[in-house]
Structure formats: C-alpha cells, structure tokens
Amino acid sequence: MKLSLPPQAILLPSPELIIGTFGSDGRPNIMNAAWGGIACSNPPCISVSLREATLTYHNVQQVGAFTVNIPSEKYFSAADFVGITSGRECDKFKETVLTPEKSLLVNAPFVKEFPYALECKLVRQVELGTHTMFIGEIVGLVADSEILSPNQLPDIEKARPMLWGSFGNMTYFGIGEKLSDAFSVGNELIRN
Amino acid sequence: MKLSLPPQAILLPSPELIIGTFGSDGRPNIMNAAWGGIACSNPPCISVSLREATLTYHNVQQVGAFTVNIPSEKYFSAADFVGITSGRECDKFKETVLTPEKSLLVNAPFVKEFPYALECKLVRQVELGTHTMFIGEIVGLVADSEILSPNQLPDIEKARPMLWGSFGNMTYFGIGEKLSDAFSVGNELIRN
C-alpha cells in the first residue's frame, strides 16, 4: 500500500563525504557530510551542504577550498567520529590517527589513509535554509594507485566506499553484490 | 602510492535517481540521473543536475516540479533503460512496464512499482556548465508501507536501493553488509 508521508530529506543510499579544510589559521579539519553529490560533468563540480554551526562551513567560506574524501569501509569508526565531534573542541586528525596532507592544487588537506579525494575550489554558494550548499569545482583528484581501474579512475570494488542508510536505518553499509553492467543491460528492453 | 590525476566528476558510490516529470502536454517521462544529492534538511531539498539535451530538463523548467524515485535493486534493467533512451523517442513507462501515478502534491508522476519517491517543487536553478542544477523542495514522500522502519521512514534494508560504480567501474551494485550503527560507533574513539 502506498502511503503519503511528511516531507523528509531522505535519499537512499546516502554517500559518506569527508570534507577536508584548513582554518584561516592553517589548522586542518575534517567533517562527515552526507548532503551532497556531483553537480556537473564539465567543469566537474560537486556540491556539499553544511550548517553554519560547523567549523567546516566557516573554513570553506574563509579559505574558498575543500577536499571531498571517500573513506574505505574499514574506516567506519573514524568516519563516524568526525561527524559527531567538532574541530573546535579537538584535533580530529589526531584523535582518529588519520594524516592530513596538503593538496598541491587547492588550499585544503586530504586524508592520506583514504583511497581517494577530490580537490575543490569553491565556485558558488546557495543559501537554502538550515544548510548552505557549497559548490566546488573539482580541479584535481588524488588517489592510491592500487584502487585505480585500467582507465585510471577510482574503482568502487577496490576503493570499497561506505554508505549511510539515512534516518530510517541509522546504519553504515558496505557495497554489495554486482547487479549488472551499466549503460548496457537496459538494451535488452529495447524492442527491435 | 598517491597519484595526482586529472579532475573527474567521480563520487563513490553514486546514487540511482529516477526523475519523474510531465511534459507541458501532460505526457509522463522518467530518466536516470546520478548527479544529485540532498541539499538541505529544512526546508528539505534535493538537487539533481541535468543536461539541456534531455527531455527532463525542459519538463522541469516548464512545469516546475519533479519526483525523485528510488528504484529497488530488482529493477536494475528498467533503471538502466530509462538512462540510455530518450522520452522523445519512446514512452519509457510503456517500454519498462512501469506505471506513472500522479503525485497529489506536485505536478509530476512517480513510479508506482518503486519503493518510494520524493515529491519536489523546483525552487532554484544553477547553471554550471554541461549541467544545470535543479534544486527541488521536497514537499512530500510517497512510500510503500512495507518498506518503512518503525519511525515511518524508508528503511534501506527493506527498500534495497541500487547504486552505480561510476566511470571507473561501469556497474550497478546492491547494498552490502552492515558495518555498524551511525552516530555512535565513533564514540569509542572519544577519549575520556
């Protein structure tokens, strides 16, 4: 039976985006954000929505750059930790034993232990309510050589990203079984 | 070894968003979009980025409304099909044997067979390059009663959404094993 329910910001699955920034004092910080996604292919852009209460919000505004780091599933505890603590109260890199490494392209740190990160320059900012959407142009990508596919792009089966079940099921998951190839299986439905 | 790679719009995992629209002639259409994500909690908003070449782009602009449908993994062929065909050339609902049902809240159809859909009113449009980002306010949610969690929200383990491995691995996946509870496991890292 179909039910009509009150509006909710609930997307399944939600990604786990670890946002890396420097403060104007140069101090590195990371936070966990699930509100975001790719915004454009060319120029490649990604959006991340943040509350003004977060340190990352102010860092992005002041410095104009951030990284989007994709954690492997084995880092689920660290990914959770950086979402429930504030960089104002602790050094999240130190507490999680993760290593900030400065991007060569933008003024933001990426997480050395994570399989890959997008290096972003802030290009647009959209105020929406509780959250402000920050749109970054992806100017580079740093990745572990071991997680690349033959076309030199991050391979999901090697990167083993995690995902979040959102508010209906407050749980992290790994990726599951392969269902089929994309951009091809649908051809079987095309009538000749 | 860390490698610096050319910029790429590659997010792992990427969601599978099936966008439902009416044309100005009332004809229902669906397309598959992977560029999008939650944009704000309150008001709840979601963004979807579309190329001008798509019929959906023009439908959203003309009608000002759309739905974001989350397909269950068993619908991977249909989800693929509606991403590689154009509603200008065929009736995608008919070809996939999916059923358009008119939302009671917005002027857009949702997919009856899929576990849930977000009903959205267009509130903002951001031109970025190849893609335009359409931000919709989520004004309602329609869901199968069987996929709800005790708090009456879509449960990822019951909805069984699919995800896309992006350009490094052109493959669809289901969700995998539970890693841990969210907003709690990180507490173990907090030093007392």
CSV table of C-alpha atoms in Angstrom, one decimal:
chain,number,residue,atom,x,y,z
A,1,MET,CA,0.0,0.0,0.0
A,2,LYS,CA,1.3,3.5,-0.9
A,3,LEU,CA,1.4,6.0,2.0
A,4,SER,CA,1.7,9.7,1.7
A,5,LEU,CA,4.2,10.8,4.3
A,6,PRO,CA,5.5,14.2,5.6
A,7,PRO,CA,8.4,15.6,3.6
A,8,GLN,CA,11.8,14.3,4.6
A,9,ALA,CA,15.3,14.7,3.3
A,10,ILE,CA,15.9,11.0,2.8
A,11,LEU,CA,18.0,9.7,0.0
A,12,LEU,CA,19.0,6.0,-0.3
A,13,PRO,CA,21.8,5.3,-0.2
A,14,SER,CA,23.5,8.5,1.1
A,15,PRO,CA,27.2,8.9,0.5
A,16,GLU,CA,29.8,9.4,3.2
A,17,LEU,CA,31.7,12.5,2.3
A,18,ILE,CA,34.6,13.5,4.5
A,19,ILE,CA,35.2,17.2,3.9
A,20,GLY,CA,38.8,18.4,4.5
A,21,THR,CA,39.5,22.1,5.1
A,22,PHE,CA,42.1,24.4,6.6
A,23,GLY,CA,41.1,27.2,9.0
A,24,SER,CA,42.3,30.7,8.3
A,25,ASP,CA,45.0,29.8,10.9
A,26,GLY,CA,46.1,26.8,8.8
A,27,ARG,CA,44.7,24.2,11.2
A,28,PRO,CA,43.4,21.1,9.3
A,29,ASN,CA,40.0,19.8,10.0
A,30,ILE,CA,37.7,17.0,8.6
A,31,MET,CA,33.9,16.5,9.0
A,32,ASN,CA,31.4,13.9,7.8
A,33,ALA,CA,28.7,15.2,5.4
A,34,ALA,CA,26.0,13.1,3.7
A,35,TRP,CA,24.3,16.0,2.0
A,36,GLY,CA,26.0,16.3,-1.4
A,37,GLY,CA,26.6,14.9,-4.8
A,38,ILE,CA,28.1,15.5,-8.2
A,39,ALA,CA,26.7,18.7,-9.7
A,40,CYS,CA,28.2,19.0,-13.2
A,41,SER,CA,30.4,16.9,-15.6
A,42,ASN,CA,32.3,19.8,-17.3
A,43,PRO,CA,33.6,21.7,-15.5
A,44,PRO,CA,33.5,18.8,-13.0
A,45,CYS,CA,31.7,20.1,-9.9
A,46,ILE,CA,30.5,18.6,-6.6
A,47,SER,CA,28.1,20.1,-4.0
A,48,VAL,CA,28.2,19.8,-0.3
A,49,SER,CA,25.6,21.3,2.0
A,50,LEU,CA,26.7,22.4,5.5
A,51,ARG,CA,25.1,24.0,8.6
A,52,GLU,CA,26.5,27.4,9.7
A,53,ALA,CA,27.2,25.8,13.1
A,54,THR,CA,30.0,23.7,11.7
A,55,LEU,CA,33.7,24.8,11.7
A,56,THR,CA,33.9,23.5,8.1
A,57,TYR,CA,31.2,26.0,6.9
A,58,HIS,CA,33.4,28.9,8.1
A,59,ASN,CA,36.6,27.3,6.8
A,60,VAL,CA,35.2,26.9,3.3
A,61,GLN,CA,33.9,30.4,3.3
A,62,GLN,CA,37.2,31.9,4.6
A,63,VAL,CA,39.6,29.8,2.5
A,64,GLY,CA,37.5,29.1,-0.6
A,65,ALA,CA,38.7,25.5,-1.0
A,66,PHE,CA,37.9,22.0,0.3
A,67,THR,CA,38.5,18.3,-0.4
A,68,VAL,CA,35.9,15.6,-0.6
A,69,ASN,CA,37.5,12.4,0.7
A,70,ILE,CA,35.9,9.0,0.2
A,71,PRO,CA,36.6,6.7,3.2
A,72,SER,CA,37.0,2.9,2.7
A,73,GLU,CA,34.6,0.8,4.7
A,74,LYS,CA,37.3,-0.2,7.2
A,75,TYR,CA,37.4,3.4,8.4
A,76,PHE,CA,33.8,3.4,9.5
A,77,SER,CA,34.6,4.3,13.1
A,78,ALA,CA,36.8,7.3,12.1
A,79,ALA,CA,34.2,8.4,9.6
A,80,ASP,CA,31.5,8.4,12.3
A,81,PHE,CA,33.8,10.1,14.8
A,82,VAL,CA,34.4,13.1,12.6
A,83,GLY,CA,30.7,13.5,12.2
A,84,ILE,CA,29.8,13.6,15.9
A,85,THR,CA,32.6,15.8,17.1
A,86,SER,CA,33.7,19.4,16.4
A,87,GLY,CA,37.0,20.6,15.2
A,88,ARG,CA,36.6,23.5,17.7
A,89,GLU,CA,36.9,21.0,20.5
A,90,CYS,CA,39.5,18.6,19.3
A,91,ASP,CA,42.0,17.8,16.6
A,92,LYS,CA,40.1,15.2,14.7
A,93,PHE,CA,43.1,14.1,12.7
A,94,LYS,CA,45.0,13.4,15.9
A,95,GLU,CA,42.1,11.6,17.6
A,96,THR,CA,41.4,9.3,14.6
A,97,VAL,CA,45.1,8.8,13.8
A,98,LEU,CA,44.5,10.0,10.3
A,99,THR,CA,47.0,12.1,8.4
A,100,PRO,CA,46.3,15.5,6.8
A,101,GLU,CA,48.3,16.0,3.6
A,102,LYS,CA,48.2,19.4,1.8
A,103,SER,CA,46.7,19.3,-1.7
A,104,LEU,CA,49.1,20.6,-4.3
A,105,LEU,CA,46.2,22.3,-6.2
A,106,VAL,CA,44.0,23.8,-3.5
A,107,ASN,CA,44.4,25.2,-0.1
A,108,ALA,CA,42.9,22.2,1.7
A,109,PRO,CA,44.1,19.0,3.3
A,110,PHE,CA,43.2,15.5,2.1
A,111,VAL,CA,43.2,12.3,4.2
A,112,LYS,CA,46.3,10.3,3.3
A,113,GLU,CA,44.8,6.9,4.5
A,114,PHE,CA,41.6,7.2,2.4
A,115,PRO,CA,41.6,5.8,-1.1
A,116,TYR,CA,40.9,9.0,-3.0
A,117,ALA,CA,39.9,12.6,-2.7
A,118,LEU,CA,38.5,15.3,-4.9
A,119,GLU,CA,40.4,18.7,-4.7
A,120,CYS,CA,37.8,21.5,-4.9
A,121,LYS,CA,37.8,25.3,-5.4
A,122,LEU,CA,34.6,27.0,-4.1
A,123,VAL,CA,32.8,28.5,-7.1
A,124,ARG,CA,29.2,29.0,-5.9
A,125,GLN,CA,27.3,29.2,-2.6
A,126,VAL,CA,23.5,28.8,-2.3
A,127,GLU,CA,21.6,29.6,0.9
A,128,LEU,CA,18.7,27.2,1.3
A,129,GLY,CA,17.6,27.2,4.9
A,130,THR,CA,19.3,25.2,7.7
A,131,HIS,CA,22.0,24.3,5.1
A,132,THR,CA,24.1,26.3,2.7
A,133,MET,CA,25.1,24.5,-0.5
A,134,PHE,CA,28.8,24.9,-1.4
A,135,ILE,CA,29.5,24.1,-5.0
A,136,GLY,CA,33.2,23.3,-5.7
A,137,GLU,CA,34.9,22.9,-9.0
A,138,ILE,CA,36.9,19.6,-8.9
A,139,VAL,CA,40.4,20.7,-10.1
A,140,GLY,CA,42.2,17.5,-9.3
A,141,LEU,CA,41.9,14.0,-7.8
A,142,VAL,CA,44.4,12.3,-5.6
A,143,ALA,CA,44.2,8.5,-5.4
A,144,ASP,CA,46.0,5.5,-4.2
A,145,SER,CA,47.5,3.7,-7.3
A,146,GLU,CA,46.2,0.4,-6.0
A,147,ILE,CA,42.5,1.4,-6.2
A,148,LEU,CA,42.6,2.5,-9.9
A,149,SER,CA,40.8,0.7,-12.7
A,150,PRO,CA,42.5,0.1,-16.0
A,151,ASN,CA,41.2,3.6,-17.2
A,152,GLN,CA,43.0,5.2,-14.3
A,153,LEU,CA,39.8,6.1,-12.3
A,154,PRO,CA,38.8,5.0,-8.8
A,155,ASP,CA,37.3,1.5,-9.0
A,156,ILE,CA,34.5,1.0,-6.5
A,157,GLU,CA,35.4,-2.6,-5.9
A,158,LYS,CA,38.9,-1.7,-4.9
A,159,ALA,CA,38.1,1.6,-3.1
A,160,ARG,CA,35.3,-0.2,-1.0
A,161,PRO,CA,33.5,3.0,-0.1
A,162,MET,CA,30.8,3.0,2.7
A,163,LEU,CA,27.3,4.4,2.6
A,164,TRP,CA,24.8,5.6,5.1
A,165,GLY,CA,21.2,4.3,5.5
A,166,SER,CA,19.8,7.7,6.5
A,167,PHE,CA,17.3,8.3,9.2
A,168,GLY,CA,15.1,5.2,8.6
A,169,ASN,CA,18.0,3.0,9.5
A,170,MET,CA,20.9,4.7,11.2
A,171,THR,CA,23.5,2.3,9.9
A,172,TYR,CA,26.5,2.2,7.7
A,173,PHE,CA,26.8,-0.3,5.0
A,174,GLY,CA,29.5,-1.5,2.5
A,175,ILE,CA,28.7,-2.0,-1.1
A,176,GLY,CA,27.1,-5.3,-2.1
A,177,GLU,CA,26.8,-7.7,-4.9
A,178,LYS,CA,27.3,-6.6,-8.5
A,179,LEU,CA,23.9,-6.4,-10.2
A,180,SER,CA,24.8,-5.8,-13.8
A,181,ASP,CA,26.9,-3.7,-16.2
A,182,ALA,CA,25.6,-0.1,-16.6
A,183,PHE,CA,24.6,1.6,-19.8
A,184,SER,CA,24.0,-1.7,-21.5
A,185,VAL,CA,21.7,-4.1,-19.6
A,186,GLY,CA,18.8,-1.7,-20.5
A,187,ASN,CA,19.4,-2.5,-24.1
A,188,GLU,CA,17.7,-5.8,-23.6
A,189,LEU,CA,14.5,-3.9,-23.1
A,190,ILE,CA,14.8,-2.1,-26.4
A,191,ARG,CA,12.4,-3.6,-28.9
A,192,ASN,CA,13.6,-4.0,-32.4
B,1,MET,CA,51.4,5.3,-3.8
B,2,LYS,CA,49.4,8.5,-4.2
B,3,LEU,CA,48.9,9.7,-7.7
B,4,SER,CA,47.7,13.1,-8.9
B,5,LEU,CA,45.1,12.6,-11.6
B,6,PRO,CA,43.1,14.9,-13.9
B,7,PRO,CA,39.9,16.3,-12.4
B,8,GLN,CA,36.9,13.9,-12.8
B,9,ALA,CA,33.3,14.0,-11.5
B,10,ILE,CA,33.6,10.7,-9.7
B,11,LEU,CA,31.7,10.1,-6.5
B,12,LEU,CA,31.6,6.6,-4.9
B,13,PRO,CA,29.0,5.3,-4.6
B,14,SER,CA,26.7,7.3,-6.9
B,15,PRO,CA,23.0,7.1,-6.3
B,16,GLU,CA,20.4,6.0,-8.9
B,17,LEU,CA,17.8,8.7,-9.1
B,18,ILE,CA,14.9,8.2,-11.4
B,19,ILE,CA,13.4,11.6,-12.2
B,20,GLY,CA,9.7,11.7,-13.0
B,21,THR,CA,8.2,14.6,-14.9
B,22,PHE,CA,5.3,15.6,-17.0
B,23,GLY,CA,5.7,17.5,-20.3
B,24,SER,CA,3.7,20.6,-20.8
B,25,ASP,CA,1.4,18.3,-22.8
B,26,GLY,CA,0.9,16.1,-19.8
B,27,ARG,CA,3.0,13.1,-21.1
B,28,PRO,CA,4.8,11.3,-18.3
B,29,ASN,CA,8.5,10.6,-18.5
B,30,ILE,CA,11.3,9.2,-16.4
B,31,MET,CA,15.1,9.4,-16.7
B,32,ASN,CA,18.0,8.1,-14.7
B,33,ALA,CA,20.3,10.7,-13.1
B,34,ALA,CA,23.3,10.0,-10.9
B,35,TRP,CA,24.3,13.6,-10.4
B,36,GLY,CA,22.4,14.8,-7.3
B,37,GLY,CA,22.0,14.6,-3.6
B,38,ILE,CA,20.3,16.1,-0.5
B,39,ALA,CA,20.8,19.8,-0.4
B,40,CYS,CA,19.1,21.0,2.8
B,41,SER,CA,17.4,19.5,5.9
B,42,ASN,CA,14.8,22.3,6.5
B,43,PRO,CA,13.2,23.0,4.2
B,44,PRO,CA,14.1,19.6,2.9
B,45,CYS,CA,15.7,20.0,-0.5
B,46,ILE,CA,17.3,17.8,-3.1
B,47,SER,CA,19.4,18.7,-6.1
B,48,VAL,CA,19.5,17.0,-9.5
B,49,SER,CA,21.8,18.1,-12.3
B,50,LEU,CA,20.6,17.6,-15.9
B,51,ARG,CA,21.9,18.3,-19.4
B,52,GLU,CA,19.9,20.6,-21.6
B,53,ALA,CA,19.7,17.8,-24.2
B,54,THR,CA,17.4,15.8,-22.0
B,55,LEU,CA,13.6,16.0,-22.2
B,56,THR,CA,13.5,16.0,-18.4
B,57,TYR,CA,15.5,19.3,-18.3
B,58,HIS,CA,12.8,21.0,-20.4
B,59,ASN,CA,9.9,19.3,-18.5
B,60,VAL,CA,11.3,20.5,-15.1
B,61,GLN,CA,11.7,24.1,-16.5
B,62,GLN,CA,8.3,24.2,-18.0
B,63,VAL,CA,6.3,22.5,-15.3
B,64,GLY,CA,8.4,23.4,-12.2
B,65,ALA,CA,8.0,20.1,-10.5
B,66,PHE,CA,9.6,16.6,-10.4
B,67,THR,CA,9.8,13.4,-8.4
B,68,VAL,CA,12.9,11.6,-7.3
B,69,ASN,CA,12.2,7.9,-7.4
B,70,ILE,CA,14.5,5.3,-5.7
B,71,PRO,CA,14.4,2.0,-7.6
B,72,SER,CA,14.8,-1.3,-5.8
B,73,GLU,CA,17.8,-3.4,-7.0
B,74,LYS,CA,15.5,-5.8,-8.8
B,75,TYR,CA,14.6,-3.0,-11.2
B,76,PHE,CA,18.2,-2.6,-12.5
B,77,SER,CA,17.3,-3.3,-16.1
B,78,ALA,CA,14.5,-0.7,-16.1
B,79,ALA,CA,16.7,1.8,-14.3
B,80,ASP,CA,19.4,1.4,-16.9
B,81,PHE,CA,16.9,1.5,-19.8
B,82,VAL,CA,15.5,4.9,-18.8
B,83,GLY,CA,19.0,6.3,-18.7
B,84,ILE,CA,20.0,5.2,-22.2
B,85,THR,CA,16.8,6.1,-24.1
B,86,SER,CA,15.0,9.4,-24.7
B,87,GLY,CA,11.4,10.1,-23.8
B,88,ARG,CA,11.3,12.0,-27.2
B,89,GLU,CA,11.6,8.6,-28.9
B,90,CYS,CA,9.6,6.3,-26.8
B,91,ASP,CA,7.2,6.0,-23.9
B,92,LYS,CA,9.6,4.8,-21.2
B,93,PHE,CA,6.8,3.8,-18.9
B,94,LYS,CA,5.3,1.6,-21.5
B,95,GLU,CA,8.6,0.0,-22.6
B,96,THR,CA,9.6,-0.8,-19.0
B,97,VAL,CA,6.1,-1.8,-17.9
B,98,LEU,CA,6.3,0.7,-15.1
B,99,THR,CA,3.3,2.7,-14.0
B,100,PRO,CA,3.1,6.5,-13.7
B,101,GLU,CA,1.0,7.7,-10.9
B,102,LYS,CA,0.3,11.4,-10.4
B,103,SER,CA,1.5,12.9,-7.2
B,104,LEU,CA,-1.2,14.6,-5.2
B,105,LEU,CA,1.2,17.3,-4.1
B,106,VAL,CA,3.1,18.3,-7.2
B,107,ASN,CA,2.5,18.2,-11.0
B,108,ALA,CA,4.8,15.2,-11.6
B,109,PRO,CA,4.3,11.4,-11.8
B,110,PHE,CA,6.0,8.9,-9.5
B,111,VAL,CA,6.8,5.3,-10.3
B,112,LYS,CA,4.2,3.0,-8.6
B,113,GLU,CA,6.5,0.0,-8.6
B,114,PHE,CA,9.4,1.7,-6.9
B,115,PRO,CA,9.6,1.6,-3.1
B,116,TYR,CA,9.5,5.4,-2.5
B,117,ALA,CA,9.6,8.8,-4.2
B,118,LEU,CA,10.3,12.4,-3.1
B,119,GLU,CA,7.8,14.9,-4.5
B,120,CYS,CA,9.6,18.1,-5.4
B,121,LYS,CA,8.8,21.7,-6.3
B,122,LEU,CA,11.5,23.5,-8.3
B,123,VAL,CA,12.9,26.3,-6.1
B,124,ARG,CA,16.3,27.1,-7.6
B,125,GLN,CA,18.2,26.6,-10.8
B,126,VAL,CA,22.0,26.9,-11.0
B,127,GLU,CA,23.8,26.9,-14.4
B,128,LEU,CA,27.2,25.3,-14.0
B,129,GLY,CA,28.4,24.2,-17.5
B,130,THR,CA,27.3,21.0,-19.2
B,131,HIS,CA,24.8,20.5,-16.4
B,132,THR,CA,22.2,22.7,-14.8
B,133,MET,CA,21.5,22.0,-11.2
B,134,PHE,CA,17.8,21.9,-10.3
B,135,ILE,CA,17.1,22.3,-6.6
B,136,GLY,CA,13.7,21.0,-5.5
B,137,GLU,CA,11.9,21.5,-2.2
B,138,ILE,CA,10.7,18.1,-1.0
B,139,VAL,CA,7.1,18.7,-0.2
B,140,GLY,CA,6.0,15.1,0.3
B,141,LEU,CA,7.2,11.5,0.2
B,142,VAL,CA,5.2,8.5,-1.1
B,143,ALA,CA,6.3,5.1,0.1
B,144,ASP,CA,5.2,1.5,0.1
B,145,SER,CA,4.1,0.8,3.7
B,146,GLU,CA,6.2,-2.5,3.6
B,147,ILE,CA,9.5,-0.6,3.3
B,148,LEU,CA,9.0,1.7,6.3
B,149,SER,CA,11.0,1.5,9.5
B,150,PRO,CA,9.3,1.8,12.9
B,151,ASN,CA,9.8,5.5,12.7
B,152,GLN,CA,7.8,5.6,9.4
B,153,LEU,CA,10.8,6.4,7.2
B,154,PRO,CA,12.1,4.4,4.3
B,155,ASP,CA,14.4,1.6,5.6
B,156,ILE,CA,17.4,0.9,3.4
B,157,GLU,CA,17.3,-2.8,4.1
B,158,LYS,CA,13.7,-3.1,3.0
B,159,ALA,CA,13.9,-0.6,0.1
B,160,ARG,CA,17.0,-2.4,-1.3
B,161,PRO,CA,18.2,0.6,-3.4
B,162,MET,CA,20.9,0.2,-6.1
B,163,LEU,CA,24.0,2.3,-6.6
B,164,TRP,CA,26.3,3.0,-9.5
B,165,GLY,CA,30.1,2.4,-9.5
B,166,SER,CA,30.7,5.5,-11.7
B,167,PHE,CA,33.2,5.7,-14.6
B,168,GLY,CA,35.9,3.6,-13.0
B,169,ASN,CA,33.6,0.5,-12.9
B,170,MET,CA,30.5,0.9,-15.0
B,171,THR,CA,28.5,-1.4,-12.9
B,172,TYR,CA,25.4,-1.4,-10.6
B,173,PHE,CA,25.6,-2.8,-7.1
B,174,GLY,CA,23.2,-3.6,-4.3
B,175,ILE,CA,23.9,-2.5,-0.8
B,176,GLY,CA,26.2,-4.8,1.2
B,177,GLU,CA,26.8,-5.8,4.7
B,178,LYS,CA,26.0,-3.7,7.7
B,179,LEU,CA,29.2,-2.1,9.1
B,180,SER,CA,28.0,-0.5,12.3
B,181,ASP,CA,25.4,1.9,13.8
B,182,ALA,CA,25.9,5.5,12.8
B,183,PHE,CA,26.2,8.4,15.2
B,184,SER,CA,27.5,6.1,17.9
B,185,VAL,CA,30.4,3.9,16.9
B,186,GLY,CA,32.6,7.0,16.7
B,187,ASN,CA,32.1,7.4,20.4
B,188,GLU,CA,34.5,4.6,21.0
B,189,LEU,CA,37.2,6.9,19.8
B,190,ILE,CA,36.4,9.7,22.1
B,191,ARG,CA,38.9,9.8,24.9
B,192,ASN,CA,37.6,10.4,28.4
